[in-house]
Coordinates of C-alpha atoms in Angstrom, one line a residue:
M20 CA -56.6 -166.5 175.4
A21 CA -55.8 -165.6 171.8
R22 CA -58.5 -166.2 169.2
T23 CA -57.9 -169.0 166.7
A24 CA -58.8 -168.7 163.0
I25 CA -58.9 -171.3 160.2
V26 CA -58.4 -169.6 156.8
T27 CA -58.9 -172.0 153.8
G28 CA -57.0 -171.4 150.6
S29 CA -54.4 -169.4 152.6
G30 CA -51.4 -170.5 150.6
R31 CA -51.8 -167.4 148.4
G32 CA -54.0 -164.5 147.3
I33 CA -56.8 -163.3 149.6
G34 CA -56.4 -166.2 151.9
K35 CA -52.7 -165.6 152.5
A36 CA -53.3 -161.9 153.0
T37 CA -56.0 -162.6 155.5
A38 CA -54.0 -165.1 157.4
L39 CA -51.0 -162.8 157.7
L40 CA -53.2 -159.8 158.8
L41 CA -55.0 -161.8 161.5
A42 CA -51.6 -163.2 162.7
K43 CA -50.4 -159.6 162.9
K44 CA -53.4 -158.8 165.1
G45 CA -52.4 -161.6 167.5
V46 CA -54.8 -164.3 166.3
N47 CA -53.6 -167.9 166.2
I48 CA -53.8 -169.0 162.5
V49 CA -54.4 -172.4 160.9
V50 CA -53.1 -172.2 157.3
C51 CA -54.4 -174.7 154.9
S52 CA -54.0 -175.4 151.2
R53 CA -53.7 -178.4 148.9
T54 CA -50.1 -177.3 148.0
K55 CA -47.5 -178.0 150.7
S56 CA -45.0 -175.4 149.4
E57 CA -47.7 -172.7 149.6
V58 CA -48.7 -173.7 153.2
D59 CA -45.0 -173.6 154.2
S60 CA -44.5 -170.2 152.6
T61 CA -47.4 -168.6 154.5
V62 CA -46.5 -170.3 157.8
D63 CA -42.9 -169.2 157.6
E64 CA -43.8 -165.6 156.7
A65 CA -46.3 -165.4 159.6
R66 CA -43.8 -166.8 162.1
K67 CA -41.0 -164.4 161.0
L68 CA -43.2 -161.3 160.9
F69 CA -45.6 -161.9 163.8
H70 CA -45.6 -164.8 166.3
D71 CA -45.5 -168.6 166.7
G72 CA -49.2 -169.2 166.9
V73 CA -49.4 -170.7 163.5
L74 CA -50.3 -174.2 162.3
G75 CA -49.9 -175.3 158.7
V76 CA -52.0 -178.2 157.3
V77 CA -52.0 -179.6 153.8
C78 CA -55.7 -180.2 153.1
D79 CA -58.2 -180.6 150.3
V80 CA -61.2 -178.8 151.8
G81 CA -63.5 -180.5 149.3
V82 CA -62.9 -183.9 151.0
A83 CA -64.8 -184.5 154.3
S84 CA -62.2 -186.7 155.9
Q85 CA -59.4 -184.2 155.3
V86 CA -61.6 -181.4 156.7
D87 CA -62.4 -183.4 159.8
A88 CA -58.6 -184.0 160.3
L89 CA -57.9 -180.3 159.8
V90 CA -60.4 -179.2 162.5
K91 CA -59.1 -181.9 164.9
K92 CA -55.5 -180.7 164.5
A93 CA -56.6 -177.1 165.1
V94 CA -58.5 -177.9 168.3
A95 CA -55.7 -180.1 169.5
R96 CA -53.2 -177.3 169.0
F97 CA -55.1 -174.3 170.1
G98 CA -58.0 -175.7 172.2
Q99 CA -60.8 -173.7 170.4
I100 CA -61.9 -172.2 167.1
D101 CA -63.2 -168.6 167.0
I102 CA -63.0 -167.8 163.3
L103 CA -63.5 -169.6 160.0
V104 CA -62.8 -167.9 156.7
N105 CA -64.1 -170.0 153.8
N106 CA -61.9 -168.6 151.1
A107 CA -60.7 -171.6 149.0
G108 CA -61.7 -171.4 145.4
I109 CA -60.9 -172.0 141.7
F110 CA -62.6 -171.0 138.5
Y111 CA -62.6 -171.9 134.8
A112 CA -63.3 -169.1 132.3
K113 CA -65.4 -171.2 129.8
K114 CA -68.8 -171.2 128.2
L115 CA -71.2 -173.6 129.8
V116 CA -71.3 -175.8 126.7
D117 CA -67.5 -176.1 126.9
T118 CA -67.3 -176.8 130.6
S119 CA -66.7 -180.5 131.4
E120 CA -68.5 -182.4 134.2
K121 CA -65.1 -182.7 136.0
E122 CA -64.5 -178.9 135.8
W123 CA -68.0 -178.3 137.1
D124 CA -67.5 -180.8 139.9
D125 CA -64.0 -179.4 140.8
T126 CA -65.4 -175.9 141.0
M127 CA -68.3 -176.9 143.2
N128 CA -66.1 -179.0 145.5
S129 CA -63.4 -176.3 145.9
N130 CA -65.7 -173.3 146.2
L131 CA -69.0 -174.5 147.7
K132 CA -68.7 -178.0 149.1
S133 CA -65.6 -176.9 151.0
A134 CA -67.6 -174.1 152.7
F135 CA -70.3 -176.6 153.7
L136 CA -67.8 -179.2 155.0
C137 CA -65.7 -176.7 156.9
S138 CA -68.7 -174.9 158.5
K139 CA -70.2 -178.3 159.5
A140 CA -66.9 -179.5 161.0
V141 CA -66.1 -176.2 162.8
L142 CA -69.6 -175.4 164.3
P143 CA -69.4 -177.9 167.2
H144 CA -66.1 -176.3 168.3
L145 CA -66.9 -172.7 167.5
T146 CA -66.9 -170.4 170.5
K147 CA -70.2 -168.7 171.5
T148 CA -68.9 -165.4 169.9
G149 CA -67.4 -167.1 166.8
T150 CA -67.5 -165.8 163.3
I151 CA -67.8 -167.6 159.9
I152 CA -67.1 -165.6 156.8
N153 CA -67.8 -167.0 153.3
V154 CA -65.6 -165.3 150.7
S155 CA -68.1 -165.0 147.8
S156 CA -67.8 -162.6 145.0
G157 CA -69.5 -159.9 142.9
A158 CA -70.0 -163.0 140.7
G159 CA -72.1 -164.4 143.6
K160 CA -74.7 -161.7 143.0
T161 CA -74.5 -161.1 139.3
G162 CA -74.0 -163.7 136.5
F163 CA -71.1 -163.2 134.1
E164 CA -70.5 -164.6 130.6
N165 CA -68.1 -167.6 130.5
L166 CA -68.3 -168.0 134.3
S167 CA -71.4 -170.2 134.8
A168 CA -69.8 -172.7 137.1
Y169 CA -68.0 -170.1 139.1
C170 CA -71.0 -167.9 139.5
A171 CA -73.2 -170.8 140.5
S172 CA -70.7 -171.8 143.2
K173 CA -70.5 -168.2 144.5
F174 CA -74.2 -167.7 144.5
G175 CA -74.4 -170.9 146.5
M176 CA -71.9 -169.5 149.1
M177 CA -74.2 -166.5 149.5
G178 CA -77.2 -168.8 150.1
L179 CA -75.3 -171.0 152.4
A180 CA -74.2 -168.1 154.6
E181 CA -77.6 -166.6 154.7
S182 CA -79.3 -169.9 155.6
L183 CA -76.7 -170.9 158.2
S184 CA -77.1 -167.4 159.8
W185 CA -80.6 -168.5 160.9
E186 CA -79.4 -171.7 162.4
V187 CA -76.5 -170.5 164.7
Q188 CA -77.0 -169.9 168.4
G189 CA -76.0 -167.1 170.7
S190 CA -73.7 -164.5 169.4
I191 CA -72.2 -166.5 166.5
R192 CA -72.2 -164.6 163.3
V193 CA -72.2 -166.0 159.7
M194 CA -71.6 -163.5 157.0
A195 CA -70.4 -163.2 153.4
I196 CA -68.1 -160.8 151.6
C197 CA -68.4 -160.1 147.9
P198 CA -65.2 -158.6 146.5
G199 CA -65.0 -157.2 142.9
E200 CA -62.1 -158.3 140.7
V201 CA -59.0 -159.0 142.8
D202 CA -55.4 -158.9 141.6
T203 CA -54.5 -162.6 142.2
R204 CA -53.2 -165.5 140.1
M205 CA -56.7 -166.4 139.1
Q206 CA -56.7 -163.5 136.7
E207 CA -53.8 -165.0 134.8
S208 CA -56.2 -167.3 132.9
D209 CA -56.9 -164.3 130.7
P210 CA -53.5 -162.5 130.3
V211 CA -54.7 -159.8 128.0
Y212 CA -57.6 -158.8 130.2
Y213 CA -55.4 -159.0 133.3
R214 CA -52.7 -156.7 131.8
E215 CA -55.3 -154.1 130.7
N216 CA -57.3 -154.1 133.9
R217 CA -54.9 -155.0 136.7
S218 CA -54.5 -151.4 137.8
R219 CA -58.1 -151.0 138.8
M220 CA -58.4 -154.4 140.6
L221 CA -58.6 -154.7 144.3
K222 CA -55.4 -155.9 146.1
P223 CA -55.7 -159.0 148.3
E224 CA -54.6 -156.9 151.3
Q225 CA -57.7 -154.7 150.8
V226 CA -60.0 -157.6 151.0
A227 CA -58.2 -158.9 154.0
E228 CA -58.6 -155.6 155.8
K229 CA -62.4 -155.7 155.2
I230 CA -62.6 -159.4 156.4
A231 CA -60.7 -158.4 159.6
E232 CA -63.0 -155.4 160.1
M233 CA -66.0 -157.8 159.8
I234 CA -64.6 -160.1 162.3
F235 CA -63.7 -157.6 165.0
D236 CA -66.4 -154.9 164.6
T237 CA -69.4 -156.8 166.0
R238 CA -71.6 -153.8 166.2
R239 CA -71.3 -152.8 162.6
Y240 CA -71.3 -156.2 161.0
R241 CA -74.2 -158.5 162.1
N242 CA -75.2 -162.1 161.7
G243 CA -76.5 -162.8 158.2
Q244 CA -74.9 -159.7 156.6
S245 CA -73.4 -159.6 153.1
V246 CA -70.7 -157.0 152.5
D247 CA -69.6 -155.7 149.0
I248 CA -66.1 -154.4 148.4

């Protein structure tokens, strides 16, 4: 039976690249995003390029009821869940004093609460050799100016992965990946910086390759591990 993966925030960027790569490797893919057009785009591309084992779900992964519905649909379609990639995320490039309470809450809900909700919902259905990967960041290990909310959420994803790694049973692995700057639409919030530094940024496909490596190479990548890229 083919493995099944839920990849959050897979309408674009790292999430989309990861979903397409896993589909290429024969994994059933559950694509989810809050934006229907992005979900449809990733699903269509995966089906045209690879296979029909693709399910698209419009979902706000910061809302428990929507996450529960997402997992139920995945299990109903594919019978099991083997992989969860907690990738959904947003950020605001602002000083802490200029960050509103709503912006703080939105960042925590999208980046950190979503990883909590998805992991909690998936664990009862995860196969005994399942894998959960939290897509953290270099900003999850080092604080950066004007990114207080984002850094706090990404530090939290690291702590969540490390703590959960002690709680899982059998051969389940919970890990985190910490990419440096990645060439995605997030960078467009600072057009000047993006234009000057884009050439040295990681491509989403490079991060996806490392995520796939972490999933499939069970000897090299162990429960509780954090991987920089």
